[in-house]
Amino acid sequence: MGRGNRIKLKIDLFGGLSITYEGKNISIGKNKTSKYIQLLEIVWLSGEDGISRDKLISTLYDREEQSNINNSFNNLIYQMHKQLQKSGLPDADYIVCRNGIFYTDENVEIDSDAVSFISNIREARETEDQANATIFYKNAFELYKAELLPELSTQEWVIIKSVQLQKMYSECVVALGSYYENRKDYDSMLKIYRKASDLYPDDEWQIGVINALIGVDNYKEAYRVYNETVRYYTDELGITPSNDLIECYDKMSRQITNTPNKILQIRDDILERRESLDRDDSGAYDCSYPSFIDAYHILSRNMERSGQSVYMMLLTIVDYEGKKIANQNKLESKNKLLQEAISITLRQGDTYCKYSSSQFLLLLVGTSKESCKTVYRRILNKYKMIAGPRAEIDYSVVSLADLPAKIHDNAKDNVG
């Protein structure tokens, strides 16, 4: 077959295998997890470097399967060619072995999103000119639309490759985000971080989204994204927001303080938030952890002037033996039930937040240490009514007057 008659295939691997030939989708088997399909994908991903026969075999087969590996591997090659012929693709080898290394057949031209992504990242790294490097990073960013081969997400070789590609994607996001931020192109910066946070919500790309929104003075949306992110981390992941996210909150507060705004617009925003809170809950104020910190500071400053005491309580979910609950599904269920019990029991003037997957922090205004014990018993009784008689919680309490100014540096240790 001459070079002018090369077979041109478009191979998409991000988001799932897709093969296109002359504008038509090609199927090379109903089961996309088949070993002969994985064989092709591994060789395609290896690009011009190729992959050794030994590495290919060790990638495809478990050790238990390698007793009679030569016959199995040869049969796999035969099966692959048979399926390619059935698919309607032109006759070709598609993959070839030279000196123990497997490559894509030179008569087959592969246009692969994953291979192009890797190539663009490498070009960006080797380019000294930042503007040119940005072009390569942008090309790579556009190509990375989803995880690599989700249908094979449990295969070890896919996991390893996915981690490598995700690190490259993170490099890409940071490079582009910083580039646009330095040029105050906040709209482009916002698009980068929004896409990244949609793909990987656990990687805190939302901080970039918030900073871009601050850059265009859209504080209302910045606060919305911030609160949504904090809720996701505490409710879905069961972890406390990071220092970087809390610093982002502080930055928003400082920027708003230094930014003139129309008083009527500020009033309307406050009223909108107040109405939302009134609709959501008539009990205690359920807030995010950073908002809890702000409430703490305000109350601690007002204690001396008003003479009103304020106590902070830490509630920890435990099993009926007083031990930590390891089962995350069980813990998540109990967490929601405890939150309901707290909300029902506390007064409107009290404030609480979820501190971790097993803990809640409460601010109790105008009470005494002895009264705190009563509050704890009331919450426990309500919790048992909702979650069952074997439901248990531990508690500890301290007066705000006894706490250091920076509660958020080590809140858990101070309470304990």
mmCIF file of C-alpha atoms in Angstrom:
data_model
loop_
_atom_site.group_PDB
_atom_site.id
_atom_site.type_symbol
_atom_site.label_atom_id
_atom_site.label_comp_id
_atom_site.label_asym_id
_atom_site.label_seq_id
_atom_site.Cartn_x
_atom_site.Cartn_y
_atom_site.Cartn_z
ATOM 1 C CA MET A 1 0.000 0.000 0.000
ATOM 2 C CA GLY A 2 1.548 3.337 -1.047
ATOM 3 C CA ARG A 3 1.983 6.289 1.309
ATOM 4 C CA GLY A 4 -0.697 8.266 -0.540
ATOM 5 C CA ASN A 5 -3.225 5.527 0.236
ATOM 6 C CA ARG A 6 -2.648 5.499 3.976
ATOM 7 C CA ILE A 7 -5.643 4.576 6.099
ATOM 8 C CA LYS A 8 -6.627 7.546 8.278
ATOM 9 C CA LEU A 9 -8.361 6.815 11.570
ATOM 10 C CA LYS A 10 -9.613 9.282 14.176
ATOM 11 C CA ILE A 11 -9.300 7.665 17.591
ATOM 12 C CA ASP A 12 -10.904 9.323 20.622
ATOM 13 C CA LEU A 13 -9.922 7.857 23.994
ATOM 14 C CA PHE A 14 -11.067 10.616 26.373
ATOM 15 C CA GLY A 15 -14.567 9.790 27.564
ATOM 16 C CA GLY A 16 -14.590 6.360 25.930
ATOM 17 C CA LEU A 17 -13.269 4.658 22.795
ATOM 18 C CA SER A 18 -14.549 6.068 19.503
ATOM 19 C CA ILE A 19 -13.142 5.124 16.081
ATOM 20 C CA THR A 20 -13.978 7.149 12.974
ATOM 21 C CA TYR A 21 -13.018 6.237 9.396
ATOM 22 C CA GLU A 22 -14.032 8.418 6.452
ATOM 23 C CA GLY A 23 -16.612 10.169 8.620
ATOM 24 C CA LYS A 24 -18.245 6.947 9.822
ATOM 25 C CA ASN A 25 -18.184 5.456 13.312
ATOM 26 C CA ILE A 26 -16.512 2.049 13.317
ATOM 27 C CA SER A 27 -17.254 -0.733 15.803
ATOM 28 C CA ILE A 28 -14.640 -3.437 16.299
ATOM 29 C CA GLY A 29 -16.658 -5.455 18.768
ATOM 30 C CA LYS A 30 -19.570 -5.052 21.142
ATOM 31 C CA ASN A 31 -17.455 -5.466 24.271
ATOM 32 C CA LYS A 32 -15.103 -2.476 24.611
ATOM 33 C CA THR A 33 -13.275 -4.149 27.490
ATOM 34 C CA SER A 34 -12.045 -7.049 25.300
ATOM 35 C CA LYS A 35 -8.315 -7.723 25.462
ATOM 36 C CA TYR A 36 -7.812 -7.350 21.698
ATOM 37 C CA ILE A 37 -9.317 -3.831 21.912
ATOM 38 C CA GLN A 38 -7.095 -3.024 24.883
ATOM 39 C CA LEU A 39 -4.127 -4.260 22.838
ATOM 40 C CA LEU A 40 -4.891 -1.715 20.121
ATOM 41 C CA GLU A 41 -5.477 1.096 22.655
ATOM 42 C CA ILE A 42 -2.160 0.444 24.415
ATOM 43 C CA VAL A 43 -0.226 0.479 21.145
ATOM 44 C CA TRP A 44 -2.031 3.624 19.972
ATOM 45 C CA LEU A 45 -1.272 5.399 23.253
ATOM 46 C CA SER A 46 2.416 4.475 23.015
ATOM 47 C CA GLY A 47 2.656 6.667 19.894
ATOM 48 C CA GLU A 48 5.957 6.823 18.019
ATOM 49 C CA ASP A 49 7.850 5.341 20.983
ATOM 50 C CA GLY A 50 6.049 2.011 20.671
ATOM 51 C CA ILE A 51 5.827 -0.585 23.425
ATOM 52 C CA SER A 52 7.868 -3.744 23.979
ATOM 53 C CA ARG A 53 6.274 -7.142 23.596
ATOM 54 C CA ASP A 54 7.117 -8.071 27.195
ATOM 55 C CA LYS A 55 5.585 -4.892 28.595
ATOM 56 C CA LEU A 56 2.515 -5.329 26.412
ATOM 57 C CA ILE A 57 2.009 -8.884 27.682
ATOM 58 C CA SER A 58 2.545 -7.951 31.343
ATOM 59 C CA THR A 59 0.052 -5.090 30.913
ATOM 60 C CA LEU A 60 -2.642 -7.249 29.337
ATOM 61 C CA TYR A 61 -2.328 -10.435 31.389
ATOM 62 C CA ASP A 62 -2.356 -11.217 35.095
ATOM 63 C CA ARG A 63 0.505 -13.373 36.378
ATOM 64 C CA GLU A 64 -1.851 -16.332 36.756
ATOM 65 C CA GLU A 65 -2.662 -16.082 33.035
ATOM 66 C CA GLN A 66 0.965 -16.104 31.909
ATOM 67 C CA SER A 67 1.645 -19.891 32.131
ATOM 68 C CA ASN A 68 1.125 -20.449 28.408
ATOM 69 C CA ILE A 69 1.399 -16.834 27.374
ATOM 70 C CA ASN A 70 2.852 -17.195 23.854
ATOM 71 C CA ASN A 71 -0.152 -19.090 22.494
ATOM 72 C CA SER A 72 -2.592 -16.751 24.266
ATOM 73 C CA PHE A 73 -0.877 -13.662 22.903
ATOM 74 C CA ASN A 74 -0.673 -15.019 19.352
ATOM 75 C CA ASN A 75 -4.372 -15.914 19.506
ATOM 76 C CA LEU A 76 -5.101 -12.385 20.705
ATOM 77 C CA ILE A 77 -3.303 -10.894 17.684
ATOM 78 C CA TYR A 78 -5.277 -13.200 15.385
ATOM 79 C CA GLN A 79 -8.567 -12.250 17.076
ATOM 80 C CA MET A 80 -7.749 -8.554 16.739
ATOM 81 C CA HIS A 81 -7.132 -8.855 12.969
ATOM 82 C CA LYS A 82 -10.305 -10.923 12.527
ATOM 83 C CA GLN A 83 -12.435 -8.309 14.300
ATOM 84 C CA LEU A 84 -10.853 -5.458 12.321
ATOM 85 C CA GLN A 85 -11.723 -7.233 9.074
ATOM 86 C CA LYS A 86 -15.322 -7.718 10.243
ATOM 87 C CA SER A 87 -15.609 -4.006 11.087
ATOM 88 C CA GLY A 88 -15.366 -2.984 7.426
ATOM 89 C CA LEU A 89 -11.990 -1.255 7.734
ATOM 90 C CA PRO A 90 -9.554 -1.670 4.803
ATOM 91 C CA ASP A 91 -7.125 -4.572 4.897
ATOM 92 C CA ALA A 92 -3.945 -3.703 6.825
ATOM 93 C CA ASP A 93 -1.824 -4.965 9.723
ATOM 94 C CA TYR A 94 -2.786 -1.937 11.911
ATOM 95 C CA ILE A 95 -0.081 -2.847 14.426
ATOM 96 C CA VAL A 96 3.373 -4.267 13.612
ATOM 97 C CA CYS A 97 6.257 -5.680 15.647
ATOM 98 C CA ARG A 98 9.832 -4.622 14.844
ATOM 99 C CA ASN A 99 12.742 -5.857 16.958
ATOM 100 C CA GLY A 100 10.403 -6.820 19.801
ATOM 101 C CA ILE A 101 8.659 -3.415 19.816
ATOM 102 C CA PHE A 102 5.021 -2.937 18.755
ATOM 103 C CA TYR A 103 4.102 0.146 16.717
ATOM 104 C CA THR A 104 1.134 1.382 14.729
ATOM 105 C CA ASP A 105 1.353 0.142 11.126
ATOM 106 C CA GLU A 106 3.106 2.801 9.000
ATOM 107 C CA ASN A 107 0.256 2.495 6.479
ATOM 108 C CA VAL A 108 -2.218 3.597 9.143
ATOM 109 C CA GLU A 109 -2.365 7.248 10.229
ATOM 110 C CA ILE A 110 -3.780 7.702 13.725
ATOM 111 C CA ASP A 111 -5.253 11.010 14.844
ATOM 112 C CA SER A 112 -5.749 10.417 18.573
ATOM 113 C CA ASP A 113 -6.987 12.984 21.104
ATOM 114 C CA ALA A 114 -4.913 11.473 23.938
ATOM 115 C CA VAL A 115 -1.705 11.211 21.882
ATOM 116 C CA SER A 116 -2.147 14.794 20.616
ATOM 117 C CA PHE A 117 -2.787 15.945 24.193
ATOM 118 C CA ILE A 118 0.499 14.413 25.382
ATOM 119 C CA SER A 119 2.344 15.837 22.375
ATOM 120 C CA ASN A 120 1.067 19.375 23.037
ATOM 121 C CA ILE A 121 2.044 19.211 26.709
ATOM 122 C CA ARG A 122 5.579 18.109 25.763
ATOM 123 C CA GLU A 123 5.835 20.904 23.189
ATOM 124 C CA ALA A 124 4.699 23.441 25.793
ATOM 125 C CA ARG A 125 7.363 22.242 28.244
ATOM 126 C CA GLU A 126 10.115 22.530 25.649
ATOM 127 C CA THR A 127 9.059 25.994 24.436
ATOM 128 C CA GLU A 128 10.850 28.880 26.108
ATOM 129 C CA ASP A 129 8.530 31.575 24.725
ATOM 130 C CA GLN A 130 5.535 31.835 27.056
ATOM 131 C CA ALA A 131 3.111 32.955 24.345
ATOM 132 C CA ASN A 132 3.943 29.909 22.204
ATOM 133 C CA ALA A 133 3.839 27.604 25.223
ATOM 134 C CA THR A 134 0.371 28.960 25.986
ATOM 135 C CA ILE A 135 -0.801 27.982 22.493
ATOM 136 C CA PHE A 136 0.289 24.381 23.086
ATOM 137 C CA TYR A 137 -1.301 24.323 26.550
ATOM 138 C CA LYS A 138 -4.532 25.707 25.085
ATOM 139 C CA ASN A 139 -4.547 22.997 22.383
ATOM 140 C CA ALA A 140 -4.053 20.338 25.062
ATOM 141 C CA PHE A 141 -6.753 21.854 27.276
ATOM 142 C CA GLU A 142 -9.317 21.728 24.456
ATOM 143 C CA LEU A 143 -8.514 18.048 23.769
ATOM 144 C CA TYR A 144 -8.982 16.887 27.374
ATOM 145 C CA LYS A 145 -12.756 16.595 27.657
ATOM 146 C CA ALA A 146 -13.172 13.668 30.057
ATOM 147 C CA GLU A 147 -11.375 10.806 31.817
ATOM 148 C CA LEU A 148 -9.395 8.310 29.758
ATOM 149 C CA LEU A 149 -11.387 5.210 28.765
ATOM 150 C CA PRO A 150 -13.965 5.171 31.602
ATOM 151 C CA GLU A 151 -15.174 1.753 30.441
ATOM 152 C CA LEU A 152 -11.768 0.394 31.554
ATOM 153 C CA SER A 153 -11.474 2.491 34.714
ATOM 154 C CA THR A 154 -10.723 -0.574 36.895
ATOM 155 C CA GLN A 155 -7.850 -1.805 34.700
ATOM 156 C CA GLU A 156 -4.480 -1.124 36.300
ATOM 157 C CA TRP A 157 -2.836 0.170 33.115
ATOM 158 C CA VAL A 158 -5.699 2.636 32.561
ATOM 159 C CA ILE A 159 -5.532 3.842 36.172
ATOM 160 C CA ILE A 160 -1.778 4.471 35.872
ATOM 161 C CA LYS A 161 -2.158 6.272 32.537
ATOM 162 C CA SER A 162 -5.152 8.283 33.774
ATOM 163 C CA VAL A 163 -3.159 9.566 36.748
ATOM 164 C CA GLN A 164 -0.315 10.639 34.428
ATOM 165 C CA LEU A 165 -2.711 12.440 32.102
ATOM 166 C CA GLN A 166 -4.585 14.090 34.968
ATOM 167 C CA LYS A 167 -1.282 15.502 36.284
ATOM 168 C CA MET A 168 -0.570 16.871 32.803
ATOM 169 C CA TYR A 169 -4.060 18.376 32.723
ATOM 170 C CA SER A 170 -3.457 20.039 36.110
ATOM 171 C CA GLU A 171 -0.196 21.478 34.755
ATOM 172 C CA CYS A 172 -2.165 22.784 31.793
ATOM 173 C CA VAL A 173 -4.869 24.401 33.947
ATOM 174 C CA VAL A 174 -2.343 26.114 36.237
ATOM 175 C CA ALA A 175 -0.322 27.435 33.266
ATOM 176 C CA LEU A 176 -3.352 28.823 31.442
ATOM 177 C CA GLY A 177 -5.060 30.121 34.590
ATOM 178 C CA SER A 178 -1.917 32.001 35.675
ATOM 179 C CA TYR A 179 -1.318 33.321 32.154
ATOM 180 C CA TYR A 180 -4.813 34.829 31.900
ATOM 181 C CA GLU A 181 -4.795 36.089 35.494
ATOM 182 C CA ASN A 182 -1.498 37.942 34.957
ATOM 183 C CA ARG A 183 -3.045 39.635 31.916
ATOM 184 C CA LYS A 184 -6.261 40.380 33.810
ATOM 185 C CA ASP A 185 -8.207 38.388 31.204
ATOM 186 C CA TYR A 186 -10.643 37.154 33.827
ATOM 187 C CA ASP A 187 -13.249 35.892 31.336
ATOM 188 C CA SER A 188 -10.748 33.434 29.809
ATOM 189 C CA MET A 189 -9.475 32.561 33.283
ATOM 190 C CA LEU A 190 -13.045 31.810 34.378
ATOM 191 C CA LYS A 191 -13.640 29.435 31.430
ATOM 192 C CA ILE A 192 -10.463 27.490 32.245
ATOM 193 C CA TYR A 193 -11.235 27.008 35.926
ATOM 194 C CA ARG A 194 -14.950 26.332 35.400
ATOM 195 C CA LYS A 195 -14.213 23.448 33.037
ATOM 196 C CA ALA A 196 -11.522 22.099 35.383
ATOM 197 C CA SER A 197 -13.795 22.275 38.439
ATOM 198 C CA ASP A 198 -16.603 20.527 36.540
ATOM 199 C CA LEU A 199 -14.241 17.684 35.572
ATOM 200 C CA TYR A 200 -12.485 17.437 38.941
ATOM 201 C CA PRO A 201 -14.591 19.028 41.706
ATOM 202 C CA ASP A 202 -12.375 17.461 44.398
ATOM 203 C CA ASP A 203 -9.225 19.323 43.244
ATOM 204 C CA GLU A 204 -10.241 22.810 44.451
ATOM 205 C CA TRP A 205 -10.238 24.391 40.987
ATOM 206 C CA GLN A 206 -13.224 26.340 42.353
ATOM 207 C CA ILE A 207 -10.679 28.678 43.978
ATOM 208 C CA GLY A 208 -9.643 29.765 40.474
ATOM 209 C CA VAL A 209 -13.312 30.266 39.562
ATOM 210 C CA ILE A 210 -13.842 32.451 42.649
ATOM 211 C CA ASN A 211 -10.702 34.526 41.975
ATOM 212 C CA ALA A 212 -11.791 35.086 38.358
ATOM 213 C CA LEU A 213 -15.242 36.231 39.544
ATOM 214 C CA ILE A 214 -13.613 38.573 42.047
ATOM 215 C CA GLY A 215 -11.534 39.920 39.138
ATOM 216 C CA VAL A 216 -14.708 40.984 37.313
ATOM 217 C CA ASP A 217 -16.307 42.279 40.569
ATOM 218 C CA ASN A 218 -19.012 39.595 40.483
ATOM 219 C CA TYR A 219 -19.000 39.032 44.248
ATOM 220 C CA LYS A 220 -22.530 37.674 44.353
ATOM 221 C CA GLU A 221 -21.612 34.759 42.081
ATOM 222 C CA ALA A 222 -18.245 34.350 43.842
ATOM 223 C CA TYR A 223 -20.019 33.890 47.179
ATOM 224 C CA ARG A 224 -22.464 31.450 45.600
ATOM 225 C CA VAL A 225 -19.630 29.302 44.196
ATOM 226 C CA TYR A 226 -17.781 29.543 47.502
ATOM 227 C CA ASN A 227 -20.769 28.411 49.583
ATOM 228 C CA GLU A 228 -21.592 25.641 47.107
ATOM 229 C CA THR A 229 -17.982 24.413 47.260
ATOM 230 C CA VAL A 230 -17.851 24.447 51.055
ATOM 231 C CA ARG A 231 -21.138 22.527 51.210
ATOM 232 C CA TYR A 232 -19.793 19.972 48.738
ATOM 233 C CA TYR A 233 -16.629 19.424 50.766
ATOM 234 C CA THR A 234 -18.380 19.129 54.095
ATOM 235 C CA ASP A 235 -21.549 17.301 53.026
ATOM 236 C CA GLU A 236 -20.351 15.113 50.149
ATOM 237 C CA LEU A 237 -16.681 14.533 50.994
ATOM 238 C CA GLY A 238 -16.980 14.876 54.765
ATOM 239 C CA ILE A 239 -13.864 17.054 55.097
ATOM 240 C CA THR A 240 -13.156 20.548 56.425
ATOM 241 C CA PRO A 241 -12.435 23.229 53.773
ATOM 242 C CA SER A 242 -8.718 23.770 53.196
ATOM 243 C CA ASN A 243 -6.770 26.840 54.294
ATOM 244 C CA ASP A 244 -6.576 27.935 50.636
ATOM 245 C CA LEU A 245 -10.368 27.995 50.396
ATOM 246 C CA ILE A 246 -10.682 29.890 53.681
ATOM 247 C CA GLU A 247 -8.070 32.406 52.458
ATOM 248 C CA CYS A 248 -10.204 32.814 49.345
ATOM 249 C CA TYR A 249 -13.125 33.742 51.595
ATOM 250 C CA ASP A 250 -10.949 36.287 53.426
ATOM 251 C CA LYS A 251 -9.861 37.754 50.094
ATOM 252 C CA MET A 252 -13.487 38.184 49.049
ATOM 253 C CA SER A 253 -14.270 39.933 52.318
ATOM 254 C CA ARG A 254 -11.308 42.325 51.940
ATOM 255 C CA GLN A 255 -12.123 43.083 48.308
ATOM 256 C CA ILE A 256 -15.743 43.859 49.106
ATOM 257 C CA THR A 257 -14.636 46.124 51.958
ATOM 258 C CA ASN A 258 -12.388 48.088 49.593
ATOM 259 C CA THR A 259 -14.873 48.201 46.697
ATOM 260 C CA PRO A 260 -17.444 51.013 46.539
ATOM 261 C CA ASN A 261 -20.933 49.803 45.679
ATOM 262 C CA LYS A 262 -24.457 51.135 45.485
ATOM 263 C CA ILE A 263 -26.142 50.945 48.882
ATOM 264 C CA LEU A 264 -29.446 49.800 47.369
ATOM 265 C CA GLN A 265 -27.745 46.899 45.565
ATOM 266 C CA ILE A 266 -26.065 45.827 48.824
ATOM 267 C CA ARG A 267 -29.426 46.066 50.626
ATOM 268 C CA ASP A 268 -31.146 43.935 47.976
ATOM 269 C CA ASP A 269 -28.426 41.255 48.194
ATOM 270 C CA ILE A 270 -28.772 41.091 51.979
ATOM 271 C CA LEU A 271 -32.568 40.882 51.766
ATOM 272 C CA GLU A 272 -32.350 38.125 49.143
ATOM 273 C CA ARG A 273 -30.006 36.079 51.345
ATOM 274 C CA ARG A 274 -32.200 36.683 54.398
ATOM 275 C CA GLU A 275 -35.351 35.568 52.571
ATOM 276 C CA SER A 276 -33.552 32.452 51.381
ATOM 277 C CA LEU A 277 -32.539 31.607 54.936
ATOM 278 C CA ASP A 278 -36.066 32.232 56.229
ATOM 279 C CA ARG A 279 -37.499 29.884 53.611
ATOM 280 C CA ASP A 280 -34.925 27.169 54.249
ATOM 281 C CA ASP A 281 -35.044 26.955 58.021
ATOM 282 C CA SER A 282 -36.801 28.605 60.947
ATOM 283 C CA GLY A 283 -34.472 27.018 63.516
ATOM 284 C CA ALA A 284 -30.797 27.608 64.305
ATOM 285 C CA TYR A 285 -28.505 29.200 61.711
ATOM 286 C CA ASP A 286 -26.774 26.472 59.688
ATOM 287 C CA CYS A 287 -23.669 28.006 58.100
ATOM 288 C CA SER A 288 -20.370 27.038 56.501
ATOM 289 C CA TYR A 289 -17.251 26.593 58.642
ATOM 290 C CA PRO A 290 -15.637 29.915 57.567
ATOM 291 C CA SER A 291 -18.932 31.726 58.307
ATOM 292 C CA PHE A 292 -18.918 30.001 61.694
ATOM 293 C CA ILE A 293 -15.452 31.475 62.307
ATOM 294 C CA ASP A 294 -16.782 34.959 61.502
ATOM 295 C CA ALA A 295 -19.729 34.431 63.859
ATOM 296 C CA TYR A 296 -17.288 33.345 66.554
ATOM 297 C CA HIS A 297 -15.200 36.506 66.163
ATOM 298 C CA ILE A 298 -18.238 38.785 66.242
ATOM 299 C CA LEU A 299 -19.713 37.121 69.330
ATOM 300 C CA SER A 300 -16.398 36.995 71.187
ATOM 301 C CA ARG A 301 -15.895 40.737 70.641
ATOM 302 C CA ASN A 302 -19.422 41.527 71.838
ATOM 303 C CA MET A 303 -19.285 39.327 74.955
ATOM 304 C CA GLU A 304 -17.464 41.849 77.124
ATOM 305 C CA ARG A 305 -19.671 44.763 76.116
ATOM 306 C CA SER A 306 -22.998 42.935 76.396
ATOM 307 C CA GLY A 307 -22.120 40.715 79.352
ATOM 308 C CA GLN A 308 -23.702 37.829 77.490
ATOM 309 C CA SER A 309 -21.951 34.466 77.724
ATOM 310 C CA VAL A 310 -21.276 32.338 74.641
ATOM 311 C CA TYR A 311 -20.194 28.690 74.642
ATOM 312 C CA MET A 312 -18.885 26.550 71.832
ATOM 313 C CA MET A 313 -19.826 22.875 71.740
ATOM 314 C CA LEU A 314 -18.341 20.078 69.669
ATOM 315 C CA LEU A 315 -20.608 17.095 68.953
ATOM 316 C CA THR A 316 -19.001 13.881 67.672
ATOM 317 C CA ILE A 317 -20.907 10.914 66.266
ATOM 318 C CA VAL A 318 -19.877 7.599 67.866
ATOM 319 C CA ASP A 319 -21.306 4.093 67.982
ATOM 320 C CA TYR A 320 -23.165 2.700 71.011
ATOM 321 C CA GLU A 321 -19.788 1.667 72.517
ATOM 322 C CA GLY A 322 -18.425 5.207 72.209
ATOM 323 C CA LYS A 323 -16.061 4.322 69.332
ATOM 324 C CA LYS A 324 -15.585 6.083 66.006
ATOM 325 C CA ILE A 325 -17.718 4.821 63.108
ATOM 326 C CA ALA A 326 -15.530 3.526 60.252
ATOM 327 C CA ASN A 327 -18.307 2.714 57.774
ATOM 328 C CA GLN A 328 -18.636 5.872 55.655
ATOM 329 C CA ASN A 329 -22.146 5.124 54.370
ATOM 330 C CA LYS A 330 -23.391 4.558 57.901
ATOM 331 C CA LEU A 331 -21.595 7.698 59.091
ATOM 332 C CA GLU A 332 -23.095 9.815 56.310
ATOM 333 C CA SER A 333 -26.595 8.616 57.192
ATOM 334 C CA LYS A 334 -26.105 9.370 60.899
ATOM 335 C CA ASN A 335 -24.567 12.736 60.079
ATOM 336 C CA LYS A 336 -27.729 13.858 58.287
ATOM 337 C CA LEU A 337 -29.914 12.643 61.145
ATOM 338 C CA LEU A 338 -27.798 14.454 63.744
ATOM 339 C CA GLN A 339 -27.955 17.638 61.675
ATOM 340 C CA GLU A 340 -31.744 17.359 61.681
ATOM 341 C CA ALA A 341 -31.768 16.864 65.466
ATOM 342 C CA ILE A 342 -29.526 19.910 65.988
ATOM 343 C CA SER A 343 -31.638 22.091 63.707
ATOM 344 C CA ILE A 344 -34.855 21.133 65.503
ATOM 345 C CA THR A 345 -33.437 21.503 69.022
ATOM 346 C CA LEU A 346 -31.433 24.745 68.878
ATOM 347 C CA ARG A 347 -32.922 28.235 69.057
ATOM 348 C CA GLN A 348 -32.895 30.773 66.206
ATOM 349 C CA GLY A 349 -30.192 32.769 67.963
ATOM 350 C CA ASP A 350 -27.780 29.808 67.928
ATOM 351 C CA THR A 351 -25.352 28.954 65.130
ATOM 352 C CA TYR A 352 -23.921 25.630 64.011
ATOM 353 C CA CYS A 353 -21.858 24.142 61.197
ATOM 354 C CA LYS A 354 -20.641 20.786 59.989
ATOM 355 C CA TYR A 355 -16.956 20.507 60.933
ATOM 356 C CA SER A 356 -16.208 17.058 59.525
ATOM 357 C CA SER A 357 -18.032 13.895 58.447
ATOM 358 C CA SER A 358 -18.532 12.995 62.116
ATOM 359 C CA GLN A 359 -18.568 16.369 63.906
ATOM 360 C CA PHE A 360 -20.637 19.532 64.318
ATOM 361 C CA LEU A 361 -19.680 22.820 65.995
ATOM 362 C CA LEU A 362 -22.318 24.840 67.868
ATOM 363 C CA LEU A 363 -22.297 28.420 69.206
ATOM 364 C CA LEU A 364 -24.753 28.767 72.114
ATOM 365 C CA VAL A 365 -25.580 32.353 73.095
ATOM 366 C CA GLY A 366 -26.712 33.479 76.563
ATOM 367 C CA THR A 367 -26.208 30.173 78.297
ATOM 368 C CA SER A 368 -24.101 28.642 81.072
ATOM 369 C CA LYS A 369 -21.842 25.589 81.175
ATOM 370 C CA GLU A 370 -24.504 23.692 83.089
ATOM 371 C CA SER A 371 -27.152 24.706 80.577
ATOM 372 C CA CYS A 372 -24.890 23.392 77.789
ATOM 373 C CA LYS A 373 -25.224 19.933 79.328
ATOM 374 C CA THR A 374 -28.995 20.310 79.112
ATOM 375 C CA VAL A 375 -28.720 21.355 75.445
ATOM 376 C CA TYR A 376 -26.567 18.292 74.761
ATOM 377 C CA ARG A 377 -29.117 15.981 76.416
ATOM 378 C CA ARG A 378 -31.965 17.534 74.432
ATOM 379 C CA ILE A 379 -30.061 17.056 71.152
ATOM 380 C CA LEU A 380 -29.124 13.490 72.116
ATOM 381 C CA ASN A 381 -32.739 12.625 72.965
ATOM 382 C CA LYS A 382 -33.959 14.108 69.683
ATOM 383 C CA TYR A 383 -31.194 12.272 67.805
ATOM 384 C CA LYS A 384 -32.193 8.958 69.421
ATOM 385 C CA MET A 385 -35.821 9.572 68.483
ATOM 386 C CA ILE A 386 -34.810 10.073 64.836
ATOM 387 C CA ALA A 387 -31.889 7.621 64.493
ATOM 388 C CA GLY A 388 -32.838 4.942 67.014
ATOM 389 C CA PRO A 389 -32.087 4.212 70.698
ATOM 390 C CA ARG A 390 -28.542 2.955 69.997
ATOM 391 C CA ALA A 391 -27.505 6.273 68.427
ATOM 392 C CA GLU A 392 -24.836 8.068 70.473
ATOM 393 C CA ILE A 393 -22.846 11.324 70.420
ATOM 394 C CA ASP A 394 -19.983 12.628 72.518
ATOM 395 C CA TYR A 395 -19.729 16.280 73.412
ATOM 396 C CA SER A 396 -17.231 18.776 74.772
ATOM 397 C CA VAL A 397 -17.813 22.444 75.543
ATOM 398 C CA VAL A 398 -15.767 25.572 76.249
ATOM 399 C CA SER A 399 -16.547 29.243 76.853
ATOM 400 C CA LEU A 400 -15.509 31.628 74.071
ATOM 401 C CA ALA A 401 -13.802 33.686 76.758
ATOM 402 C CA ASP A 402 -11.324 30.810 77.222
ATOM 403 C CA LEU A 403 -10.545 30.348 73.511
ATOM 404 C CA PRO A 404 -7.624 31.936 71.635
ATOM 405 C CA ALA A 405 -8.446 34.516 68.969
ATOM 406 C CA LYS A 406 -7.602 32.260 66.013
ATOM 407 C CA ILE A 407 -10.101 29.433 66.449
ATOM 408 C CA HIS A 408 -9.652 28.281 62.849
ATOM 409 C CA ASP A 409 -5.961 27.457 63.373
ATOM 410 C CA ASN A 410 -6.742 24.514 65.618
ATOM 411 C CA ALA A 411 -10.436 24.445 66.472
ATOM 412 C CA LYS A 412 -10.703 20.720 67.087
ATOM 413 C CA ASP A 413 -7.797 20.590 69.563
ATOM 414 C CA ASN A 414 -9.012 23.647 71.475
ATOM 415 C CA VAL A 415 -12.488 22.202 71.913
ATOM 416 C CA GLY A 416 -11.246 18.803 73.019
#
